[in-house]
Coordinates of C-alpha atoms in Angstrom, one line a residue:
X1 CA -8.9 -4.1 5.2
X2 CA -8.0 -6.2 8.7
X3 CA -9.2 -9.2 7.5
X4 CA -6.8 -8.7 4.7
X5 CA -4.2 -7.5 7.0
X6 CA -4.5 -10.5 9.4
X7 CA -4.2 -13.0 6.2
X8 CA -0.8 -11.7 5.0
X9 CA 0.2 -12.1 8.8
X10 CA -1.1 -15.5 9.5
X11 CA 0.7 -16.5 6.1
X12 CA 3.5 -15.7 7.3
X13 CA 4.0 -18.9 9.0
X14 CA 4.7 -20.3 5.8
X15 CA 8.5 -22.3 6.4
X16 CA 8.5 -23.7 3.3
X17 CA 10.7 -22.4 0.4
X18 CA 9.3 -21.1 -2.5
X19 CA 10.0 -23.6 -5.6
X20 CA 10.2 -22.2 -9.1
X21 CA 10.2 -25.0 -11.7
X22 CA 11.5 -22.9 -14.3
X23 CA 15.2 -22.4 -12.3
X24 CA 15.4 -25.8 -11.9
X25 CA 18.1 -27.9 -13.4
X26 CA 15.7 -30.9 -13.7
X27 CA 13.3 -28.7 -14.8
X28 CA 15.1 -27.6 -17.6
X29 CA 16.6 -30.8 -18.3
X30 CA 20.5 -29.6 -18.0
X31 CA 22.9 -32.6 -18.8
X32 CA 23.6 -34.3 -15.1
X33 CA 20.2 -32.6 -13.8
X34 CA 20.6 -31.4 -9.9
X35 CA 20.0 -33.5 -6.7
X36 CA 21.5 -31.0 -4.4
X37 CA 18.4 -30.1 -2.0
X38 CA 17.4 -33.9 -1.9
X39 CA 21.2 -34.3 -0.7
X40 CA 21.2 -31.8 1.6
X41 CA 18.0 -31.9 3.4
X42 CA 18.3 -33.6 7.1
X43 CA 15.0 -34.4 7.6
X44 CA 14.1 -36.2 4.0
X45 CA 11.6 -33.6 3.1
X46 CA 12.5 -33.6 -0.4
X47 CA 11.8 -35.8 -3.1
X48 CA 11.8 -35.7 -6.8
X49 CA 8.3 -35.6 -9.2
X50 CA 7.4 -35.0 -12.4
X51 CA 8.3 -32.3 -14.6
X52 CA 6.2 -29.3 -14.1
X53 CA 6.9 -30.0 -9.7
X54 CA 10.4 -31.7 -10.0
X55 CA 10.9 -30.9 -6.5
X56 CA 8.2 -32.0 -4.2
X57 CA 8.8 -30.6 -0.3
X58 CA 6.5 -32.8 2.5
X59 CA 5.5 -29.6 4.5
X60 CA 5.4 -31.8 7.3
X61 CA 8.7 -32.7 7.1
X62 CA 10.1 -29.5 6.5
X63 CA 11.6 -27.6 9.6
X64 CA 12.2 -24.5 7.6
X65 CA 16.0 -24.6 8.3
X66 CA 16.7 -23.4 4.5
X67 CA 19.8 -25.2 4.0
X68 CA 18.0 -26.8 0.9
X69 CA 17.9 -22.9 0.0
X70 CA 21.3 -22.3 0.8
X71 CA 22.5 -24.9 -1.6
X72 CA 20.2 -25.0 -4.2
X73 CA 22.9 -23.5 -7.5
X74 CA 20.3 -21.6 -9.6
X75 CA 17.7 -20.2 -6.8
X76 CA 15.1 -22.5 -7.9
X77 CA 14.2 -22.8 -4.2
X78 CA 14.4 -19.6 -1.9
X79 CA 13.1 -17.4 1.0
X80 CA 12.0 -13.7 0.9
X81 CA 16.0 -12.2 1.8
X82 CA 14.2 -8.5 2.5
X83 CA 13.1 -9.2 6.3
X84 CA 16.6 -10.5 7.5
X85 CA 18.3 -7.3 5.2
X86 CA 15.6 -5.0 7.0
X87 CA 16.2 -6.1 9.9
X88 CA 20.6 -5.6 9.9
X89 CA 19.8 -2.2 8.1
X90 CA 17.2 -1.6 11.0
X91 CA 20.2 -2.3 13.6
X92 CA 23.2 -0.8 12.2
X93 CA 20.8 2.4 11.8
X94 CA 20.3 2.6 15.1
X95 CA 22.3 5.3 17.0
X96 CA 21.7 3.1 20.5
X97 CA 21.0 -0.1 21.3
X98 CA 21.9 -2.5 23.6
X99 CA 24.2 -4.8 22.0
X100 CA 27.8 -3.1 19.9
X101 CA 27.0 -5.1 16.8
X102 CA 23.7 -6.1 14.7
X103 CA 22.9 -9.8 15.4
X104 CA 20.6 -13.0 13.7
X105 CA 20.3 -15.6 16.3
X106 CA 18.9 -19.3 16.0
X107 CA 15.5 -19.6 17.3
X108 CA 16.5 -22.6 19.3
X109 CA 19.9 -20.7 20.6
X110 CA 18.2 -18.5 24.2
X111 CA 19.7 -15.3 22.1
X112 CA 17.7 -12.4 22.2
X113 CA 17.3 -10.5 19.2
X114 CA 15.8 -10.9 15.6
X115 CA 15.7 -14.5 15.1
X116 CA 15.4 -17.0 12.5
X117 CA 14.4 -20.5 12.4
X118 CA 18.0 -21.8 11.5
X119 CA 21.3 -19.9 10.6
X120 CA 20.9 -22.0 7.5
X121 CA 18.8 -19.5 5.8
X122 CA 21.5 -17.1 5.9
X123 CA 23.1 -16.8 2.6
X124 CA 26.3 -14.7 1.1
X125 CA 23.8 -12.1 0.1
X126 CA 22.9 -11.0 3.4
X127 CA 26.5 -11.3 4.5
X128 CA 27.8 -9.3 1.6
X129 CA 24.9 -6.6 2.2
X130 CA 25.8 -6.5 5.3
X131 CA 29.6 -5.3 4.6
X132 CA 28.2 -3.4 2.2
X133 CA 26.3 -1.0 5.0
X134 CA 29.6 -1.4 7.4
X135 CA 27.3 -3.6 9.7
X136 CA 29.2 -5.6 12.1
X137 CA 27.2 -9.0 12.6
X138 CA 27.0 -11.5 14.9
X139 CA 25.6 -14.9 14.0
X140 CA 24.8 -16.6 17.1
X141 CA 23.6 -20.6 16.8
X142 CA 22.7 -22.6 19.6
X143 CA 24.1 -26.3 19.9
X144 CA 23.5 -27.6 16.6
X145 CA 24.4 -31.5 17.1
X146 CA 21.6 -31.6 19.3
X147 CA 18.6 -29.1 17.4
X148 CA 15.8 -31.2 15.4
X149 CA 15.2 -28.3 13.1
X150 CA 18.8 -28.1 11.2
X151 CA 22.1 -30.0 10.8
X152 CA 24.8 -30.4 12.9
X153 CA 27.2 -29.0 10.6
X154 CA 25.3 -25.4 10.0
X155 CA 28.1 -23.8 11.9
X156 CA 30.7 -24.8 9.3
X157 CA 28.4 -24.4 6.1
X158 CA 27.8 -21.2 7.6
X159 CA 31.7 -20.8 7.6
X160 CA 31.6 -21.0 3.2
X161 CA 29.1 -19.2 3.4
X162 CA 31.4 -16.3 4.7
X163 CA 33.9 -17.3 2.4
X164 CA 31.7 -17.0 -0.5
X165 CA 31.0 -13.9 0.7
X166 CA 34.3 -12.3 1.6
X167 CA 35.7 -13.1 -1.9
X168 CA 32.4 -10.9 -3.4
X169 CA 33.2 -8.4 -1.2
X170 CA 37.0 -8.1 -2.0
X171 CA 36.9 -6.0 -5.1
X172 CA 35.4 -3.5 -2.8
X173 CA 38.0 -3.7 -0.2
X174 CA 35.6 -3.2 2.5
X175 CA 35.2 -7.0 3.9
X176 CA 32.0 -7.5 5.9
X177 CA 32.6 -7.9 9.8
X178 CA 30.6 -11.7 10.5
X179 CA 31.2 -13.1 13.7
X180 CA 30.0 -16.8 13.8
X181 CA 29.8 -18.1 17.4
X182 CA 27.6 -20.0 19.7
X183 CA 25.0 -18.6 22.4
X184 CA 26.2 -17.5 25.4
X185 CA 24.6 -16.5 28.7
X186 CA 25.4 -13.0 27.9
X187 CA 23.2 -12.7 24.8
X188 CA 19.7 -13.3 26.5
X189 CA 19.6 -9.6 26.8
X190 CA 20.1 -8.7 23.2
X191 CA 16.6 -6.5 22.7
X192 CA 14.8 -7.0 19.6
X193 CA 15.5 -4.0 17.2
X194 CA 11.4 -3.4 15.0
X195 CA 11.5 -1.2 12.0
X196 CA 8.6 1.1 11.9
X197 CA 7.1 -0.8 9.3
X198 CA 7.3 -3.9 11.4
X199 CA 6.2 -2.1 14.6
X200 CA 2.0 -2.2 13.2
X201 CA 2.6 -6.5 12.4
X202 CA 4.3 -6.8 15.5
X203 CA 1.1 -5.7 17.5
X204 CA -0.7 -8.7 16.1
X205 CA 2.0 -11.1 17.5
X206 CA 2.3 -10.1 21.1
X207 CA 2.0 -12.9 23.8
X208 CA 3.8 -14.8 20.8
X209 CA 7.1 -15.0 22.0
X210 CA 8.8 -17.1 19.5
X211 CA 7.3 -15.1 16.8
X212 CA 8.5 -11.4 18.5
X213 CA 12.0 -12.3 18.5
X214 CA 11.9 -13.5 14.6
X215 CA 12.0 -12.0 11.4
X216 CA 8.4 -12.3 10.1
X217 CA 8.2 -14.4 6.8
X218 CA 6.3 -13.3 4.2
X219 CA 5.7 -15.7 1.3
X220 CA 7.6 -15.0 -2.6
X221 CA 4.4 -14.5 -4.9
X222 CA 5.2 -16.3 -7.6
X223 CA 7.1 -15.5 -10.1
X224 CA 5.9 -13.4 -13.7
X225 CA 8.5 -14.9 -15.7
X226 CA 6.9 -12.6 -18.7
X227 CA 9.1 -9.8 -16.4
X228 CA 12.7 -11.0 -17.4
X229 CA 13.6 -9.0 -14.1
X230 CA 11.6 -11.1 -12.3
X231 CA 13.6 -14.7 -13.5
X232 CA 16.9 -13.2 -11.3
X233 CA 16.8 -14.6 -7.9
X234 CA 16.6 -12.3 -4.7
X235 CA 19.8 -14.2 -3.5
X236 CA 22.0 -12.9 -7.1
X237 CA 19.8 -9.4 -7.4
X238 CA 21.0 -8.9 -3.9
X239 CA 24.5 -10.3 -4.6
X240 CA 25.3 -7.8 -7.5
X241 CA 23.5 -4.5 -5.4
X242 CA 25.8 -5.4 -2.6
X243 CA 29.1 -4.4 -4.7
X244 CA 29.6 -1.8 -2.7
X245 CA 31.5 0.7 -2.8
X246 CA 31.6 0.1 -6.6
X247 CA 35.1 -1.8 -7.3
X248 CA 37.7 0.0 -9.0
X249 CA 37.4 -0.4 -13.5
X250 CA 40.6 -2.9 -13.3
X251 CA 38.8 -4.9 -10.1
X252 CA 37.9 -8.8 -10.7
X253 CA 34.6 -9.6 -9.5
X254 CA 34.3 -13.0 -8.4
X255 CA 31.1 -14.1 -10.5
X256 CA 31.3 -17.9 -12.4
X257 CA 29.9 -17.4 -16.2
X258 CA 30.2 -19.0 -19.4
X259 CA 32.3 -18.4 -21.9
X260 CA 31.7 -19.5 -26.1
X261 CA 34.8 -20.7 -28.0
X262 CA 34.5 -21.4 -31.7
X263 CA 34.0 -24.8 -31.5
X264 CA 30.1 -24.0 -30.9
X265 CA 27.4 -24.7 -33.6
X266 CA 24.7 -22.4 -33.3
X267 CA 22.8 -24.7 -31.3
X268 CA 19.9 -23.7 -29.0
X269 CA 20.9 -25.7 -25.9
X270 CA 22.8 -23.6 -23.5
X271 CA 19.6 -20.8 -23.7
X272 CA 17.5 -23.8 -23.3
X273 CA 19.0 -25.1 -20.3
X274 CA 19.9 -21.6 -18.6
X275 CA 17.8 -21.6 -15.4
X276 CA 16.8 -18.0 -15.3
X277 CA 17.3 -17.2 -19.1
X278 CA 21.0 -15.5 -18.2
X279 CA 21.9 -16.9 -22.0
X280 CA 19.6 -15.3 -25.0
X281 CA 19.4 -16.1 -28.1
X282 CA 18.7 -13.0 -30.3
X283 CA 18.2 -13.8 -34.1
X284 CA 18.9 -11.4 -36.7
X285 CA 17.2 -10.3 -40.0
X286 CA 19.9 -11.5 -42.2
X287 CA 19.8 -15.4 -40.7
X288 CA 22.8 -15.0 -38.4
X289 CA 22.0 -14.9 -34.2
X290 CA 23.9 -13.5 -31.4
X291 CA 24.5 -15.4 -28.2
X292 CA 24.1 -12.8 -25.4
X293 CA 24.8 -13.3 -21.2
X294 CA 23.2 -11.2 -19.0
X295 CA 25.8 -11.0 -16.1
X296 CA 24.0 -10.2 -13.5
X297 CA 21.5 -12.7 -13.6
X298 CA 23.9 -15.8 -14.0
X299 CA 24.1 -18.0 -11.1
X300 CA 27.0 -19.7 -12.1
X301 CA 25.1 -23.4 -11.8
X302 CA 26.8 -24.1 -14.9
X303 CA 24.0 -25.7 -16.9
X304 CA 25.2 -24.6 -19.9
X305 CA 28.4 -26.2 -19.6
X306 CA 27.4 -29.2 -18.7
X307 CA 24.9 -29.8 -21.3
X308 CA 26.8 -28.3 -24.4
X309 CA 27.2 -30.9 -27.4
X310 CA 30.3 -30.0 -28.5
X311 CA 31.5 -28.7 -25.7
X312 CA 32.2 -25.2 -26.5
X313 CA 31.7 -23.3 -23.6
X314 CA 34.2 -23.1 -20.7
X315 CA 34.0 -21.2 -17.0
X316 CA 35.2 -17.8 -16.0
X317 CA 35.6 -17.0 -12.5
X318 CA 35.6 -13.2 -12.5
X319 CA 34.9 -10.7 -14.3
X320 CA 35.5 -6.5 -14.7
X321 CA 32.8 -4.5 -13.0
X322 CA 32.2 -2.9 -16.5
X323 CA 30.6 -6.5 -17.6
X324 CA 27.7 -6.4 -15.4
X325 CA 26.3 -3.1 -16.7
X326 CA 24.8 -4.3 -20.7
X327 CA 24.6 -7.9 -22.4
X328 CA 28.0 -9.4 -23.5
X329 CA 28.0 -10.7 -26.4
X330 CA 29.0 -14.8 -25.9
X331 CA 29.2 -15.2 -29.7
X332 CA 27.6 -13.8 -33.3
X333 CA 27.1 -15.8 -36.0
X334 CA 25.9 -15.8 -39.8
X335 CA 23.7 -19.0 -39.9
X336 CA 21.6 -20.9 -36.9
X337 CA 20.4 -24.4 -36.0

């Protein structure tokens, strides 16, 4: 049992994302494919391969700074979100501690206090949980024109990130309370909050500093996509549980999906190209199908659009909180391709 306990640990050194070739644009072959974590990476860790590992990450090159994460449209690449939302629960349940709000620091910033490698892991998800709980939280960065492990930039990006969001967390009218601001001498003496279940793991990493102060990674197993739960993305699951309190029935959630005109012909291509099968095709006993969207598990990368033939399907930015809770139905029709 400890030897299997001390494996999960030492994997949890593992700072590269996981990649799941089925949410990938290139992957599925979406009309204009995707090259935005080759784009975004600072360190040219990411290049492109074959189908079947489109997206080849040089571990060697890879700092771990998750900016490839934070951009990536249809969560083909991503990090376990469950430590860093344990760990502003963990704070804001906290009846004392030593700093007034709950905090993520960069490793590289001299903050005290859970820690990541880079703020650029941090994603709306965690932002909108964390107005979701009423957590006031500070993002602290270090000086980020100067860090080898990020961007200089990751202050602003973290910025839309915020924005992002705020705008999810309007229909609840209760906007999350994110401070982003740099290190300051101050913060050294933010203590390190450790949930009960993380108080055992962290007995295994004393004398290791740099590993005390962080949030412990844990690798994604990979994904079952024979569980159609399992094809959503932590980042959107997360995303949707976060609407909270629940917005009013008239509310607009802010939550990009496809729409179906009648201009469409049957064809297979926006299910084919939908990176976490959002878009089903359900065919009927009498010949016809209906074209169903799961809300909740859309990420809004917009595949589908993209890559329809005739160009039948258009955006929709928001949507009533009612959509979210059964399949809409995108179209039915009598005959199929």
């Amino acid at each position: 049992m400890l030897q299997g306990v001390l494996a999960r640990l030492d994997d949890a050194g593992n700072h590269v994302p996981r990649f799941t070739a089925p949410r990938c644009l290139l992957e599925r072959q979406a009309v204009g494919g995707c090259d935005a974590c080759h784009t975004t990476c600072p360190h040219d860790a990411i290049t492109f391969g074959m189908l079947g590992s489109s997206i080849q990450i040089d571990p060697d090159l890879c700092t771990g700074c998750g900016l490839c994460v934070q951009v990536c449209p249809s969560g083909a690449l991503e990090y376990n979100l469950e430590p860093a939302l344990q760990s502003v629960r963990d704070q804001q349940d906290l009846a004392q501690r030593a700093a007034p709000d709950a905090s993520l620091t960069c490793a590289r910033s001299g903050a005290g206090g859970p820690s990541l490698p880079c703020l650029g892991r941090v994603t709306p998800a965690l932002l909108s949980a964390a107005g979701a709980w009423g957590a006031p939280l500070a993002l602290i960065h270090g000086d980020c024109a100067a860090c080898p492990v990020g961007a200089p930039d990751v202050p602003e990006r973290l910025e839309r990130v915020l924005d992002t969001a705020q705008a999810l967390r309007a229909p609840t009218r209760k906007p999350a309370q994110v401070t982003v601001r740099p290190a300051t001498p101050e913060d050294a003496s933010r203590s390190l909050t450790v949930s009960r279940r993380g108080a055992f793991g962290a007995l295994f990493r004393v004398g290791k500093q740099h590993l005390a102060q962080g949030i412990p990674e844990s690798p994604l197993p990979f994904v079952d996509w024979s569980v159609p739960e399992d094809r959503t993305p932590q980042e959107w699951t997360w995303r949707a549980r976060s609407l909270k309190p629940t917005p009013p029935e008239g509310a607009a959630i802010p939550w990009p999906a496809p729409l179906v005109d009648d201009t469409c012909i049957d064809c297979p291509v926006c299910a084919n190209v939908c990176p976490t099968d959002a878009i089903t095709r359900d065919l009927q006993p009498d010949g016809g199908v209906h074209l169903l969207l799961n809300l909740g598990a859309c990420t809004g990368c917009m595949a589908c659009l993209h890559s329809c033939p005739p160009q039948a399907i258009h955006a929709q930015t928001h949507w009533r909180p009612a959509a979210f809770t059964a399949p809409l139905l995108l179209r039915e029709s009598d005959s199929v391709m």
